[in-house]
Coordinates of C-alpha atoms in Angstrom, one line a residue:
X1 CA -21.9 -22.7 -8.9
X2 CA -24.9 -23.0 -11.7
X3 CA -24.8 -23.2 -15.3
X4 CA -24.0 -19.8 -16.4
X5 CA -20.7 -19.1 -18.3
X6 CA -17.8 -17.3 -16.1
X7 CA -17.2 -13.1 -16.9
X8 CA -13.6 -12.9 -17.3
X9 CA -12.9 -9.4 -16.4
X10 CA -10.6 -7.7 -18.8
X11 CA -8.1 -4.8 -18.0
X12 CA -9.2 -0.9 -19.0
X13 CA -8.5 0.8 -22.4
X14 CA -5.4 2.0 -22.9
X15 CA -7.5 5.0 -23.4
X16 CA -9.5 4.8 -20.4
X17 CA -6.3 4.1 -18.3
X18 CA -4.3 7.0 -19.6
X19 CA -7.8 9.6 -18.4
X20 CA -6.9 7.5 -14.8
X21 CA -3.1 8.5 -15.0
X22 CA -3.5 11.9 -15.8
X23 CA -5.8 12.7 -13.5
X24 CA -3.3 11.4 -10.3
X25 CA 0.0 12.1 -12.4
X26 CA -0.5 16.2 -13.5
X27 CA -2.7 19.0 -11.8
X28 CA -5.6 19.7 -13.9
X29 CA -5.1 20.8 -17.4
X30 CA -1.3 20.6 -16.9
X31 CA -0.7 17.1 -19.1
X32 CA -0.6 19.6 -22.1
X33 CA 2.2 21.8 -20.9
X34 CA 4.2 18.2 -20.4
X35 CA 4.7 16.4 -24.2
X36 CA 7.8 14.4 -23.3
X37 CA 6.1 13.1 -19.5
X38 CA 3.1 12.1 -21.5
X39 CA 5.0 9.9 -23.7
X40 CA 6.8 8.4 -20.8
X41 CA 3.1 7.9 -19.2
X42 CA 2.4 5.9 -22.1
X43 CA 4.6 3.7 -21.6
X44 CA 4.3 2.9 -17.8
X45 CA 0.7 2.7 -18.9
X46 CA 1.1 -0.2 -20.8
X47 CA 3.0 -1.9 -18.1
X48 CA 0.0 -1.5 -15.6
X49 CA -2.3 -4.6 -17.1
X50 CA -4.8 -2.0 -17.6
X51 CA -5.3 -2.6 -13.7
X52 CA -7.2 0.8 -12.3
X53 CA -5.5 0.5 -9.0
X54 CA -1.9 0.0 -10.3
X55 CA -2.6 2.9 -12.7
X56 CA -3.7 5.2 -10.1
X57 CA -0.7 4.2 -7.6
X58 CA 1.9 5.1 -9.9
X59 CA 0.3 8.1 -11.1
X60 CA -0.2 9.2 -8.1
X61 CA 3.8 8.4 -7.2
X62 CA 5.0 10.7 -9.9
X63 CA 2.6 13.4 -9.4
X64 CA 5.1 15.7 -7.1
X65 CA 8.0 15.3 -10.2
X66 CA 8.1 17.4 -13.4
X67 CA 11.7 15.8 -13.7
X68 CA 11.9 13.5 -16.7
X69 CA 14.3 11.1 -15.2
X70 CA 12.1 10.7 -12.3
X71 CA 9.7 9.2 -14.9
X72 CA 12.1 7.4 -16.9
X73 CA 13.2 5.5 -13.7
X74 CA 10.2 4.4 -13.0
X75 CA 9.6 2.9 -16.7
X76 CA 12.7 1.2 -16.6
X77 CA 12.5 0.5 -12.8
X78 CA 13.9 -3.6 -12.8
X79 CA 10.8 -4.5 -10.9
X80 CA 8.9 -4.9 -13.9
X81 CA 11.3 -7.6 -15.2
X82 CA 10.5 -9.7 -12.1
X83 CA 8.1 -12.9 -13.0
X84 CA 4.7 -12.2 -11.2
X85 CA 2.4 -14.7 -13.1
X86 CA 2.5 -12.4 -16.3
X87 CA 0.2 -9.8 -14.0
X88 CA 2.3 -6.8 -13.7
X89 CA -0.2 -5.3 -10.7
X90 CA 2.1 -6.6 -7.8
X91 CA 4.9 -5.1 -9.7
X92 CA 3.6 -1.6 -9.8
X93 CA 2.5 -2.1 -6.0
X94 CA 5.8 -2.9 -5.1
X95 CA 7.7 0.1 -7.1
X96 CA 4.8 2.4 -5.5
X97 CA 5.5 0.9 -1.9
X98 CA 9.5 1.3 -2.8
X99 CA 9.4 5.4 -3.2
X100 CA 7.7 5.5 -0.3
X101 CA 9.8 7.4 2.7
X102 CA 11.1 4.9 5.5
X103 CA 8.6 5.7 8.0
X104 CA 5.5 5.7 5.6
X105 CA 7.1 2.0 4.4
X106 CA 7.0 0.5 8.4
X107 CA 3.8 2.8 9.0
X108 CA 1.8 1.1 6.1
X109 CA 3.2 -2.6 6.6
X110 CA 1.8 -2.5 10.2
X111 CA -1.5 -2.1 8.8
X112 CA -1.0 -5.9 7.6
X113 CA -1.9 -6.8 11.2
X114 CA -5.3 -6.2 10.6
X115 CA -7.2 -8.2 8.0
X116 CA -8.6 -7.5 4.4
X117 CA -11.7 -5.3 4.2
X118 CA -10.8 -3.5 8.0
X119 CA -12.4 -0.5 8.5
X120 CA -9.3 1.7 10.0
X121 CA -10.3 5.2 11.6
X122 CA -7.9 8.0 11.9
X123 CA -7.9 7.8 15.8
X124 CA -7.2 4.6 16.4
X125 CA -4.4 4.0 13.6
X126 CA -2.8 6.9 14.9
X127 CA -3.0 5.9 18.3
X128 CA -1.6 2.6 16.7
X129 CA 1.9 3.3 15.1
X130 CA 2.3 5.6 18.1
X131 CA 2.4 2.5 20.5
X132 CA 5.4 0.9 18.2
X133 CA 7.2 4.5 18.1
X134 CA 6.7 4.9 14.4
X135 CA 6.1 9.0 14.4
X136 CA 9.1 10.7 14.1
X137 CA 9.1 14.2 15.6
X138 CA 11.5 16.9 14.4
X139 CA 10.2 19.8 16.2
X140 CA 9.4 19.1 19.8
X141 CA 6.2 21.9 19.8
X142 CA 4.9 19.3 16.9
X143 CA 2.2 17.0 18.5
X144 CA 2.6 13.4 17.9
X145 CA -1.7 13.2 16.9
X146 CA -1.0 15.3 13.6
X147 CA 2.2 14.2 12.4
X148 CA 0.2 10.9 12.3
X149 CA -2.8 12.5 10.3
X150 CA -0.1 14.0 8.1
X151 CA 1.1 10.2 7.5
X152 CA -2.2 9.1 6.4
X153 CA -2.9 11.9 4.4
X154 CA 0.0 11.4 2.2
X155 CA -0.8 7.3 2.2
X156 CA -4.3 9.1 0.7
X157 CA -2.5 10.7 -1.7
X158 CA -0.6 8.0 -2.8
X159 CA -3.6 5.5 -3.2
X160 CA -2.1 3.8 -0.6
X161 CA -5.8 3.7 1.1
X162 CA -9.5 3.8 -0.6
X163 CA -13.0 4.1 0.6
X164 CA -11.9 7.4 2.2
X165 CA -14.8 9.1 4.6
X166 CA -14.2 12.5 6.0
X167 CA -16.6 12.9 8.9
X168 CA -15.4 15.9 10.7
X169 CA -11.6 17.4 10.1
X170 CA -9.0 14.9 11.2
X171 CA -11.4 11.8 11.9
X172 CA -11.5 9.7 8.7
X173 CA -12.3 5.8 8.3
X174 CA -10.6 3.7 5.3
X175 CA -9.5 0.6 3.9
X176 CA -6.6 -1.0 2.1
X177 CA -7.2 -2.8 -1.2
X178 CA -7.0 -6.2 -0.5
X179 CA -3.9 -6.6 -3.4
X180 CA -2.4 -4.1 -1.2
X181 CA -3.0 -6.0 1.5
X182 CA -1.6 -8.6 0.0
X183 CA 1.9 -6.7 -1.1
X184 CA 2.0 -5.8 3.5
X185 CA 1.6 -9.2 4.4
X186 CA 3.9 -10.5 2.1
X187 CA 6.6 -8.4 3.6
X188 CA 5.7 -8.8 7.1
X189 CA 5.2 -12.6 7.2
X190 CA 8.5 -13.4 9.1
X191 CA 7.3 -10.8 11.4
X192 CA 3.7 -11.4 12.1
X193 CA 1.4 -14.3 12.3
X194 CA -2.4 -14.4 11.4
X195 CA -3.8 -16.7 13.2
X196 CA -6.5 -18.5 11.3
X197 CA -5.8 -22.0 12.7
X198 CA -5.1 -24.1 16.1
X199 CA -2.5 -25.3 14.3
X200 CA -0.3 -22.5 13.6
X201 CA 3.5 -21.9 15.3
X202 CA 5.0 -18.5 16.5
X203 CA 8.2 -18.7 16.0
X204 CA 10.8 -16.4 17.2
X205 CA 11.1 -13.9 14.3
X206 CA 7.0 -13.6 14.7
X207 CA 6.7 -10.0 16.5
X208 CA 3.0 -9.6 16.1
X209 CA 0.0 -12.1 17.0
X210 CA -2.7 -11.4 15.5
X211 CA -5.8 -13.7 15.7
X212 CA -8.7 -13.8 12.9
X213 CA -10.0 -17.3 13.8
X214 CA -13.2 -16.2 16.0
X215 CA -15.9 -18.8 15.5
X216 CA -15.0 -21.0 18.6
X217 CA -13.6 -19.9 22.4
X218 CA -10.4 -19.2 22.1
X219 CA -8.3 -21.7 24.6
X220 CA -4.5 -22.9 25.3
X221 CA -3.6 -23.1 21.8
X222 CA -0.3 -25.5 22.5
X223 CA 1.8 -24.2 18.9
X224 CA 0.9 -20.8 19.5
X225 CA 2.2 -20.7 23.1
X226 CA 6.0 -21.4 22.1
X227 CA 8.0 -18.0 22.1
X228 CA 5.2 -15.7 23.5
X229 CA 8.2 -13.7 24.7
X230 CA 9.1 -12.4 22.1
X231 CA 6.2 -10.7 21.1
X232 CA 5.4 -6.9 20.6
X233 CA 1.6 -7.0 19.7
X234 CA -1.6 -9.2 20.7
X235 CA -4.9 -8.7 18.9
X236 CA -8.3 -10.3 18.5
X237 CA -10.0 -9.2 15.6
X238 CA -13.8 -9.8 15.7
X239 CA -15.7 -11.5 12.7
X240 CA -18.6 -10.0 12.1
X241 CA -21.5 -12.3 13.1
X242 CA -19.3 -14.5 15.3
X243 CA -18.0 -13.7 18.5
X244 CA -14.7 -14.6 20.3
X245 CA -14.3 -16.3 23.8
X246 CA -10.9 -15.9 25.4
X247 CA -10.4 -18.6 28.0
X248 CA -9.1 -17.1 31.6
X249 CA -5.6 -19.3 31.9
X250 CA -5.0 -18.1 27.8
X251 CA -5.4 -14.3 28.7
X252 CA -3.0 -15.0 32.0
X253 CA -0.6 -16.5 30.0
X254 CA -0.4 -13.9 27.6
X255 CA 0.3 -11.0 30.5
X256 CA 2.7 -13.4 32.8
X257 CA 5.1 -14.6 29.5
X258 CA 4.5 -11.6 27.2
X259 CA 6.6 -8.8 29.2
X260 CA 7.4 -6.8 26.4
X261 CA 4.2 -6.2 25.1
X262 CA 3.5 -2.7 23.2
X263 CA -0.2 -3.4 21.9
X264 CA -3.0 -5.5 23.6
X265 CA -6.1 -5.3 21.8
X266 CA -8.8 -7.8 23.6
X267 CA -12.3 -5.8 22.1
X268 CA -15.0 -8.3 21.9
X269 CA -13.0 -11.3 23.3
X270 CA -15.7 -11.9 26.1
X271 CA -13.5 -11.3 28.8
X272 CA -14.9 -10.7 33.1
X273 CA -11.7 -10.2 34.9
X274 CA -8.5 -8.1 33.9
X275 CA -5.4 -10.1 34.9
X276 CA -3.8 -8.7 38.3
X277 CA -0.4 -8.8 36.5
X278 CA -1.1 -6.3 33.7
X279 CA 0.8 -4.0 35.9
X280 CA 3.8 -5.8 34.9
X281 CA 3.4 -5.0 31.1
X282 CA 5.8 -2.0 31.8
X283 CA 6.1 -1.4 27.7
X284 CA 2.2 -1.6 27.3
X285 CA 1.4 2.0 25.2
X286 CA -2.2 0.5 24.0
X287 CA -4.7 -1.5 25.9
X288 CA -8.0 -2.2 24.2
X289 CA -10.3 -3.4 27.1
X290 CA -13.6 -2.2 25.5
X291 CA -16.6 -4.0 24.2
X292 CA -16.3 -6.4 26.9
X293 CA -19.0 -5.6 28.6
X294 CA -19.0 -8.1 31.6
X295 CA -15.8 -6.2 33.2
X296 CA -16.5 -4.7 36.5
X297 CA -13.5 -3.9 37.7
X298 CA -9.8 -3.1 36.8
X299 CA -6.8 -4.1 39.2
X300 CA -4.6 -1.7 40.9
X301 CA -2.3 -2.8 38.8
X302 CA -3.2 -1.4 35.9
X303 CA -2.1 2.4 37.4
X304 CA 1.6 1.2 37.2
X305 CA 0.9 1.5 33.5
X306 CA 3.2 4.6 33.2
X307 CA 4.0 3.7 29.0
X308 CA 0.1 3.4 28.7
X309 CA -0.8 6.0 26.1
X310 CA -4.1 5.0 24.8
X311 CA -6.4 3.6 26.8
X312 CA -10.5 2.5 25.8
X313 CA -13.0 1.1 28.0
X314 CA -15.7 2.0 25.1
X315 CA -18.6 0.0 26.0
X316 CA -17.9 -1.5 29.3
X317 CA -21.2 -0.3 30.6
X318 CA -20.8 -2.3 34.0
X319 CA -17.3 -0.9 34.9
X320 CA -16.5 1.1 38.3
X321 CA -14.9 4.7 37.8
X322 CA -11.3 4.9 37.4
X323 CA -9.9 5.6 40.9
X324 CA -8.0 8.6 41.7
X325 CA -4.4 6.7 40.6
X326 CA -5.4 7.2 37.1
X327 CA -3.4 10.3 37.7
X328 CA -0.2 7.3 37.7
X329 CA -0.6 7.0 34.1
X330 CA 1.5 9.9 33.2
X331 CA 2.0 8.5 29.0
X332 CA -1.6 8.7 28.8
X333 CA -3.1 10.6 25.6
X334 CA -6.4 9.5 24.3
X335 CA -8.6 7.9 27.2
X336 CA -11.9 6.6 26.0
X337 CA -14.1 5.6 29.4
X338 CA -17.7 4.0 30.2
X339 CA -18.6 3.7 33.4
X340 CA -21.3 2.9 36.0
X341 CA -20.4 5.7 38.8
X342 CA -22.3 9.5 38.6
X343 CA -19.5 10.8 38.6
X344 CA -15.9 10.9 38.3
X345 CA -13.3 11.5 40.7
X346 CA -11.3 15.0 41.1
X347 CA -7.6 14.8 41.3
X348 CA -7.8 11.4 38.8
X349 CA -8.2 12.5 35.2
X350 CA -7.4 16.1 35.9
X351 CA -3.9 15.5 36.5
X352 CA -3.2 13.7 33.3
X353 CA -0.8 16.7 31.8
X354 CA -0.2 14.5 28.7
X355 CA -4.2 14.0 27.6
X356 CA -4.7 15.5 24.3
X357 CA -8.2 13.7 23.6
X358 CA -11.0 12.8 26.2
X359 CA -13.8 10.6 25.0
X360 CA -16.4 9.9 27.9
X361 CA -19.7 7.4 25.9
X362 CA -22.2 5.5 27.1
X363 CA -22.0 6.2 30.7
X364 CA -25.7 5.5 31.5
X365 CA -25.4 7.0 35.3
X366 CA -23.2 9.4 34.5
X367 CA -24.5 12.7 36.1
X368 CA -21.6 15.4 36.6
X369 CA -17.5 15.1 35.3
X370 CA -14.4 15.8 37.2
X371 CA -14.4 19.8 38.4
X372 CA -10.7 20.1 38.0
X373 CA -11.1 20.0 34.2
X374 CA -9.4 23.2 33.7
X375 CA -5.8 21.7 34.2
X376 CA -6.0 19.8 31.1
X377 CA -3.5 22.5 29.1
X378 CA -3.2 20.5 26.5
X379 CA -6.4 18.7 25.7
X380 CA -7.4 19.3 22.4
X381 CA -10.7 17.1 21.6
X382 CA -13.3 16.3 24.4
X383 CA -16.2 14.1 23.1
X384 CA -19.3 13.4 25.5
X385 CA -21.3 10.5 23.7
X386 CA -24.5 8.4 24.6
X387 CA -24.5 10.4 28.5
X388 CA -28.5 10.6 28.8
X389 CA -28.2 11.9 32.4
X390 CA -25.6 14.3 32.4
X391 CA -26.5 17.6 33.7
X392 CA -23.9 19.7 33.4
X393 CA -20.2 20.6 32.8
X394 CA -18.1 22.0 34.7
X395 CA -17.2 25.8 35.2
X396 CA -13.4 24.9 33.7
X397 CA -14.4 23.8 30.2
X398 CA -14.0 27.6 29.8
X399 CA -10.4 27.2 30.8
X400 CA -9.2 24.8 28.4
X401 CA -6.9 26.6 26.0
X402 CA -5.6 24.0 24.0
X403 CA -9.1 22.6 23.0
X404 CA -10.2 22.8 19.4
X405 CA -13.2 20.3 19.3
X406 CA -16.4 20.0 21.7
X407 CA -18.4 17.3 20.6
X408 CA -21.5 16.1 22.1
X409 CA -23.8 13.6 20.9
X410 CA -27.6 12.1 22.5
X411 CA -27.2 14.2 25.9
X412 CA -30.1 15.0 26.3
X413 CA -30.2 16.5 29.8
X414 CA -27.3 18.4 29.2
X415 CA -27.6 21.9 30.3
X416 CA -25.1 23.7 28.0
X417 CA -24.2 27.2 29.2
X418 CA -21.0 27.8 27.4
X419 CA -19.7 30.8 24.9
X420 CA -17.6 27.7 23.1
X421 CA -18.3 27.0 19.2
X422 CA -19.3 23.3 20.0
X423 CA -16.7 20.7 17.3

């Protein structure tokens, strides 16, 4: 709005673009031993609508090949002859997203669920395509956790994400250009729904619900009700600024009809009381309970969760201990617990032989942890956040052979008499 003229933004130099190119096609200073690829690079150049990210995509696609038909391919790759408004960007997306590997294709579409301008962290994402059996294993000594952090670091390499922040070895947050966002959704739109609407239908082919409306309680939405069954996913994504309210009957609904769940993810959807049926969610491998902070309690149920492998109660500052039948949940990997109690039970957490990572944060009460500890073999990260009367740990923090990272963070009553380089 206003008077002043409109900036149309123009594409880079063909100079400027080629700098871009070779900096994500050739290691440094190796564009001179390569005549013939340069002139090939000059060409896809020109195709790229002197664009920065398609430049950068599809330099960064050829930069493991030194084979000139690898090159020429992608020059004369049909794609390019495809009508896309005269703006060949999607085009180079879509060749980029094509030379992908079959598991980084299905790992980066389910990123679509979540909207433009998402801040992803490593964790979490991981924790993510886990839950829908996207991490393929070929050696069974291989830990699930860092063949997922290999996945994102080649989607890194390949400019598949921006806005990358290292904060401390295999944590990272991100985000996905919003034209690559685009490219996702457009090939998962038979397969999820946003919802930004009350007037929206899940169909059948719809496998993923995933709701971005958030500036009104969210009730019995009558179109979006039809064929809950045959959903995988359910998630509330928060707006910032606006906060969701998910009506009681809605979130029963969901658990009674929805029985072959994978991913619930109800953060900051104002919810009191867990449904007594989650315990029928028999394929539930993540549950997001956290940031609801009026949750006191969880039902019994929820121990017959034996698929569950993440599990976060982050925030739930209200929230009774887990009861010793936590040790039920034998999937579980990457538990992140708040809680009212001083302390938590023994023979509960300490019998989860699958944990790799332990987060305990903001546990206010929180005075001493479980003592059996020490038969966590395979924990590898145990993070003690926002604990401001925690005293001490116990003795079998020593014993933890697997564990690579101690963190601790605004402890301040902790008492820390450990020979262990602290993560």
């Amino acid at each position: 709005m206003g008077t002043v003229p409109t900036y149309k933004l123009e594409g880079l130099s063909l100079d400027v673009c080629l700098l871009v190119f070779v900096k994500y096609a050739f290691k440094e200073g190796q564009e001179k031993q390569h005549p013939i690829l340069m002139e090939i690079g000059i060409e896809i150049v020109k195709k790229s609508g002197g664009v920065p990210l398609a430049v950068r995509a599809l330099g960064s696609l050829l930069y493991s090949s030194s084979s000139e038909q690898d090159w020429k391919n992608l020059r004369d790759n049909e794609i390019w002859k495809l009508d896309q408004n005269e703006n060949n960007i999607l085009n180079a997306l879509r060749i980029s997203y094509n030379h992908l590997p079959s598991h980084l294709k299905q790992c980066f579409l389910y990123c679509s669920i979540f909207p433009k301008d998402f801040e992803f962290d490593s964790i979490h994402l991981v924790q993510f395509w886990m839950a829908y059996g996207r991490l393929q294993s070929h050696n069974e000594n291989q830990d699930l956790e860092n063949i997922g952090m290999q996945y994102i670091k080649e989607l890194m390499s390949r400019s598949f994400f921006q806005d990358i922040v290292r904060f401390h070895k295999n944590f990272y947050t991100f985000k996905i250009h919003d034209l690559m966002h685009d490219l996702a959704t457009s090939l998962m739109r038979n397969e999820c729904l946003i919802v930004k609407s009350t007037n929206q239908i899940c169909t059948k082919s719809h496998r993923h619900l995933s709701f971005h409306f958030l500036d009104a309680p969210i009730m019995d939405v009558p179109n979006i009700l039809r064929n809950l069954g045959y959903l995988r996913s359910i998630t509330f994504i928060q707006v910032i600024g606006e906060s969701a309210s998910i009506s009681q009957s809605f979130l029963e609904l969901i658990v009674s009809r929805c029985k072959f769940l994978r991913m619930l993810d109800l953060k900051f959807s104002n919810i009191q009381v867990v449904p007594k049926k989650i315990g029928t969610l028999k394929h539930l491998r993540y549950l997001y309970l956290g940031s609801n902070p009026k949750i006191k309690e969880l039902p019994s149920s929820i121990y017959k969760l034996q698929n569950l492998q993440f599990l976060s109660l982050l925030g739930c500052e209200e929230l009774k201990a887990l009861t010793r039948d936590v040790k039920y949940l034998i999937s579980l990997r990457c538990p992140i617990l708040t809680t009212i109690e001083k302390h938590l039970p023994i023979n509960g957490i300490g019998c989860l032989n699958s944990l790799r990572r332990l987060r305990i944060s903001n546990c206010n009460n929180l005075e001493y942890l479980f003592e059996d500890i020490d038969h966590l073999r395979v924990l590898q990260t145990l993070l003690i956040f926002e604990c401001p009367r925690l005293i001490s740990l116990p003795r079998g923090v020593r014993n933890l052979s697997s564990l690579e990272d101690l963190g601790f963070k605004s402890c301040r009553r902790l008492n820390l008499d450990l020979s262990i380089v602290i993560g």
